[in-house]
């Protein structure tokens, strides 16, 4: 996955109080809730940033180790792909 992006049919509903969001795929009847960290990564999915770029942004924003950010981003992207939320 070189530069992931959201699938165009996915609708995002934000939860401003918590920074979380819910992803909806109305065609497939899928719903996925993202915690605030995952929602922040989701916001960066623009088809331009590589998983490594996403991990660097997460590490900087969350103040976590780069290796941990890489693992977290890989896990999130795998789940999003598995559930059909990526283009």
Tab-separated table of N, CA and C in Angstrom:
chain	number	residue	atom	x	y	z
A	1	UNK	N	0.861	-1.173	0.000
A	1	UNK	CA	0.000	0.000	0.000
A	1	UNK	C	0.904	1.232	0.000
A	2	UNK	N	0.984	1.880	-1.142
A	2	UNK	CA	1.943	2.975	-1.268
A	2	UNK	C	1.449	4.292	-0.684
A	3	UNK	N	0.227	4.685	-0.985
A	3	UNK	CA	-0.328	5.942	-0.476
A	3	UNK	C	-1.837	5.765	-0.342
A	4	UNK	N	-2.292	5.237	0.786
A	4	UNK	CA	-3.710	4.915	0.951
A	4	UNK	C	-4.610	6.149	0.957
A	5	UNK	N	-5.849	5.922	0.529
A	5	UNK	CA	-6.862	6.978	0.567
A	5	UNK	C	-8.206	6.344	0.904
A	6	UNK	N	-9.128	7.143	1.460
A	6	UNK	CA	-10.450	6.620	1.790
A	6	UNK	C	-11.212	6.213	0.533
A	7	UNK	N	-12.024	5.200	0.663
A	7	UNK	CA	-12.905	4.825	-0.445
A	7	UNK	C	-13.937	5.939	-0.601
A	8	UNK	N	-14.265	6.328	-1.836
A	8	UNK	CA	-15.185	7.456	-2.040
A	8	UNK	C	-16.591	7.242	-1.485
A	9	UNK	N	-17.006	6.005	-1.311
A	9	UNK	CA	-18.359	5.778	-0.796
A	9	UNK	C	-18.449	5.905	0.731
A	10	UNK	N	-17.303	6.027	1.405
A	10	UNK	CA	-17.287	6.075	2.867
A	10	UNK	C	-17.708	7.456	3.361
A	11	UNK	N	-18.586	7.454	4.339
A	11	UNK	CA	-19.062	8.678	4.984
A	11	UNK	C	-18.441	8.727	6.377
A	12	UNK	N	-17.948	9.883	6.754
A	12	UNK	CA	-17.315	10.065	8.057
A	12	UNK	C	-18.200	10.932	8.935
A	13	UNK	N	-18.469	10.455	10.135
A	13	UNK	CA	-19.204	11.231	11.132
A	13	UNK	C	-18.263	11.489	12.301
A	14	UNK	N	-17.963	12.751	12.554
A	14	UNK	CA	-17.037	13.107	13.630
A	14	UNK	C	-17.749	13.211	14.968
A	15	UNK	N	-17.006	12.920	16.029
A	15	UNK	CA	-17.470	13.110	17.400
A	15	UNK	C	-16.551	14.176	18.000
A	16	UNK	N	-16.912	15.463	17.829
A	16	UNK	CA	-16.009	16.556	18.207
A	16	UNK	C	-15.583	16.545	19.675
A	17	UNK	N	-16.445	16.092	20.548
A	17	UNK	CA	-16.132	16.112	21.979
A	17	UNK	C	-14.939	15.220	22.324
A	18	UNK	N	-14.749	14.158	21.551
A	18	UNK	CA	-13.711	13.180	21.879
A	18	UNK	C	-12.606	13.087	20.834
A	19	UNK	N	-12.823	13.664	19.654
A	19	UNK	CA	-11.864	13.527	18.569
A	19	UNK	C	-12.000	12.220	17.812
A	20	UNK	N	-12.956	11.403	18.211
A	20	UNK	CA	-13.190	10.129	17.544
A	20	UNK	C	-14.045	10.350	16.305
A	21	UNK	N	-14.189	9.305	15.493
A	21	UNK	CA	-15.101	9.377	14.360
A	21	UNK	C	-15.653	7.990	14.065
A	22	UNK	N	-16.726	7.990	13.314
A	22	UNK	CA	-17.358	6.750	12.875
A	22	UNK	C	-17.352	6.768	11.356
A	23	UNK	N	-16.904	5.670	10.772
A	23	UNK	CA	-16.903	5.524	9.319
A	23	UNK	C	-18.087	4.663	8.920
A	24	UNK	N	-18.812	5.112	7.907
A	24	UNK	CA	-19.990	4.399	7.429
A	24	UNK	C	-19.813	4.070	5.955
A	25	UNK	N	-20.109	2.838	5.614
A	25	UNK	CA	-20.135	2.423	4.212
A	25	UNK	C	-21.569	1.990	3.936
A	26	UNK	N	-22.409	2.926	3.467
A	26	UNK	CA	-23.828	2.627	3.300
A	26	UNK	C	-24.108	1.530	2.282
A	27	UNK	N	-23.273	1.413	1.252
A	27	UNK	CA	-23.501	0.387	0.236
A	27	UNK	C	-23.288	-1.016	0.785
A	28	UNK	N	-22.327	-1.160	1.678
A	28	UNK	CA	-21.996	-2.476	2.206
A	28	UNK	C	-22.535	-2.699	3.608
A	29	UNK	N	-23.167	-1.680	4.183
A	29	UNK	CA	-23.716	-1.816	5.526
A	29	UNK	C	-22.649	-1.980	6.595
A	30	UNK	N	-21.506	-1.353	6.399
A	30	UNK	CA	-20.386	-1.460	7.344
A	30	UNK	C	-20.259	-0.186	8.166
A	31	UNK	N	-19.895	-0.374	9.433
A	31	UNK	CA	-19.646	0.737	10.343
A	31	UNK	C	-18.363	0.419	11.103
A	32	UNK	N	-17.517	1.418	11.265
A	32	UNK	CA	-16.277	1.232	12.014
A	32	UNK	C	-16.026	2.480	12.846
A	33	UNK	N	-15.887	2.311	14.157
A	33	UNK	CA	-15.583	3.425	15.056
A	33	UNK	C	-14.069	3.538	15.214
A	34	UNK	N	-13.562	4.756	15.099
A	34	UNK	CA	-12.132	5.013	15.261
A	34	UNK	C	-11.897	5.857	16.504
A	35	UNK	N	-10.918	5.460	17.314
A	35	UNK	CA	-10.560	6.292	18.453
A	35	UNK	C	-9.882	7.564	17.938
A	36	UNK	N	-9.553	8.457	18.841
A	36	UNK	CA	-9.019	9.760	18.429
A	36	UNK	C	-7.710	9.628	17.649
A	37	UNK	N	-6.858	8.709	18.047
A	37	UNK	CA	-5.585	8.530	17.349
A	37	UNK	C	-5.805	8.006	15.942
A	38	UNK	N	-6.634	6.982	15.818
A	38	UNK	CA	-6.934	6.419	14.496
A	38	UNK	C	-7.649	7.448	13.627
A	39	UNK	N	-8.534	8.248	14.231
A	39	UNK	CA	-9.242	9.284	13.476
A	39	UNK	C	-8.262	10.328	12.939
A	40	UNK	N	-7.239	10.650	13.723
A	40	UNK	CA	-6.232	11.614	13.265
A	40	UNK	C	-5.467	11.062	12.063
A	41	UNK	N	-5.151	9.772	12.087
A	41	UNK	CA	-4.478	9.152	10.944
A	41	UNK	C	-5.423	9.135	9.747
A	42	UNK	N	-6.685	8.778	9.971
A	42	UNK	CA	-7.686	8.754	8.894
A	42	UNK	C	-7.734	10.105	8.178
A	43	UNK	N	-7.684	11.183	8.942
A	43	UNK	CA	-7.730	12.533	8.363
A	43	UNK	C	-6.558	12.799	7.420
A	44	UNK	N	-5.455	12.095	7.622
A	44	UNK	CA	-4.263	12.298	6.793
A	44	UNK	C	-4.255	11.448	5.526
A	45	UNK	N	-5.204	10.539	5.394
A	45	UNK	CA	-5.241	9.659	4.221
A	45	UNK	C	-5.711	10.455	3.008
A	46	UNK	N	-4.755	10.827	2.164
A	46	UNK	CA	-5.079	11.669	1.015
A	46	UNK	C	-4.583	11.097	-0.310
A	47	UNK	N	-4.068	9.872	-0.269
A	47	UNK	CA	-3.538	9.282	-1.487
A	47	UNK	C	-2.169	9.825	-1.867
A	48	UNK	N	-1.604	10.675	-1.032
A	48	UNK	CA	-0.282	11.267	-1.281
A	48	UNK	C	0.753	10.791	-0.264
A	49	UNK	N	0.309	10.525	0.953
A	49	UNK	CA	1.231	10.150	2.031
A	49	UNK	C	1.388	8.632	2.104
A	50	UNK	N	2.617	8.200	2.246
A	50	UNK	CA	2.903	6.775	2.410
A	50	UNK	C	2.614	6.370	3.858
A	51	UNK	N	2.506	5.078	4.121
A	51	UNK	CA	2.359	4.643	5.515
A	51	UNK	C	3.490	5.165	6.406
A	52	UNK	N	4.687	5.252	5.868
A	52	UNK	CA	5.812	5.785	6.636
A	52	UNK	C	5.600	7.262	6.968
A	53	UNK	N	5.079	8.023	6.006
A	53	UNK	CA	4.758	9.439	6.253
A	53	UNK	C	3.687	9.565	7.331
A	54	UNK	N	2.686	8.701	7.256
A	54	UNK	CA	1.605	8.719	8.245
A	54	UNK	C	2.154	8.413	9.635
A	55	UNK	N	3.045	7.433	9.713
A	55	UNK	CA	3.640	7.064	10.999
A	55	UNK	C	4.473	8.205	11.567
A	56	UNK	N	5.214	8.896	10.713
A	56	UNK	CA	6.017	10.035	11.175
A	56	UNK	C	5.116	11.123	11.742
A	57	UNK	N	4.011	11.401	11.061
A	57	UNK	CA	3.070	12.415	11.542
A	57	UNK	C	2.450	11.986	12.868
A	58	UNK	N	2.099	10.702	12.980
A	58	UNK	CA	1.521	10.197	14.226
A	58	UNK	C	2.532	10.282	15.359
A	59	UNK	N	3.758	9.876	15.108
A	59	UNK	CA	4.793	9.922	16.146
A	59	UNK	C	4.995	11.346	16.646
A	60	UNK	N	5.037	12.305	15.728
A	60	UNK	CA	5.215	13.708	16.112
A	60	UNK	C	4.019	14.230	16.896
A	61	UNK	N	2.818	13.950	16.405
A	61	UNK	CA	1.608	14.483	17.037
A	61	UNK	C	1.339	13.853	18.398
A	62	UNK	N	1.573	12.551	18.503
A	62	UNK	CA	1.241	11.838	19.738
A	62	UNK	C	2.425	11.732	20.692
A	63	UNK	N	3.605	12.117	20.220
A	63	UNK	CA	4.782	12.030	21.071
A	63	UNK	C	5.160	10.598	21.410
A	64	UNK	N	4.983	9.703	20.435
A	64	UNK	CA	5.315	8.300	20.669
A	64	UNK	C	6.510	7.892	19.814
A	65	UNK	N	7.081	6.764	20.155
A	65	UNK	CA	8.214	6.205	19.434
A	65	UNK	C	7.837	5.917	17.989
A	66	UNK	N	8.743	6.197	17.075
A	66	UNK	CA	8.478	6.005	15.645
A	66	UNK	C	8.146	4.544	15.324
A	67	UNK	N	8.843	3.604	15.951
A	67	UNK	CA	8.578	2.180	15.695
A	67	UNK	C	7.162	1.815	16.128
A	68	UNK	N	6.728	2.353	17.258
A	68	UNK	CA	5.361	2.086	17.716
A	68	UNK	C	4.350	2.707	16.761
A	69	UNK	N	4.634	3.914	16.293
A	69	UNK	CA	3.743	4.576	15.338
A	69	UNK	C	3.647	3.775	14.046
A	70	UNK	N	4.774	3.244	13.569
A	70	UNK	CA	4.774	2.417	12.352
A	70	UNK	C	3.872	1.203	12.542
A	71	UNK	N	4.010	0.535	13.686
A	71	UNK	CA	3.191	-0.652	13.964
A	71	UNK	C	1.715	-0.283	14.050
A	72	UNK	N	1.411	0.821	14.724
A	72	UNK	CA	0.016	1.249	14.868
A	72	UNK	C	-0.600	1.590	13.515
A	73	UNK	N	0.147	2.289	12.675
A	73	UNK	CA	-0.361	2.661	11.350
A	73	UNK	C	-0.570	1.416	10.495
A	74	UNK	N	0.375	0.489	10.525
A	74	UNK	CA	0.213	-0.763	9.758
A	74	UNK	C	-1.045	-1.509	10.190
A	75	UNK	N	-1.255	-1.600	11.505
A	75	UNK	CA	-2.433	-2.294	12.029
A	75	UNK	C	-3.714	-1.601	11.580
A	76	UNK	N	-3.748	-0.275	11.698
A	76	UNK	CA	-4.933	0.483	11.291
A	76	UNK	C	-5.205	0.323	9.804
A	77	UNK	N	-4.183	0.478	8.976
A	77	UNK	CA	-4.383	0.375	7.530
A	77	UNK	C	-4.838	-1.024	7.128
A	78	UNK	N	-4.307	-2.038	7.781
A	78	UNK	CA	-4.739	-3.409	7.486
A	78	UNK	C	-6.211	-3.585	7.822
A	79	UNK	N	-6.634	-3.044	8.947
A	79	UNK	CA	-8.046	-3.150	9.349
A	79	UNK	C	-8.943	-2.373	8.390
A	80	UNK	N	-8.541	-1.165	8.025
A	80	UNK	CA	-9.331	-0.363	7.090
A	80	UNK	C	-9.453	-1.056	5.739
A	81	UNK	N	-8.368	-1.648	5.274
A	81	UNK	CA	-8.397	-2.366	3.993
A	81	UNK	C	-9.286	-3.601	4.093
A	82	UNK	N	-9.131	-4.346	5.179
A	82	UNK	CA	-9.926	-5.563	5.388
A	82	UNK	C	-11.419	-5.261	5.401
A	83	UNK	N	-11.782	-4.139	6.004
A	83	UNK	CA	-13.191	-3.757	6.126
A	83	UNK	C	-13.715	-3.023	4.890
A	84	UNK	N	-12.839	-2.728	3.928
A	84	UNK	CA	-13.265	-2.089	2.685
A	84	UNK	C	-13.395	-0.582	2.742
A	85	UNK	N	-12.717	0.051	3.700
A	85	UNK	CA	-12.820	1.499	3.834
A	85	UNK	C	-11.755	2.268	3.047
A	86	UNK	N	-10.831	1.546	2.414
A	86	UNK	CA	-9.804	2.200	1.600
A	86	UNK	C	-10.091	2.000	0.123
A	87	UNK	N	-9.675	2.974	-0.689
A	87	UNK	CA	-9.876	2.892	-2.141
A	87	UNK	C	-8.949	1.851	-2.736
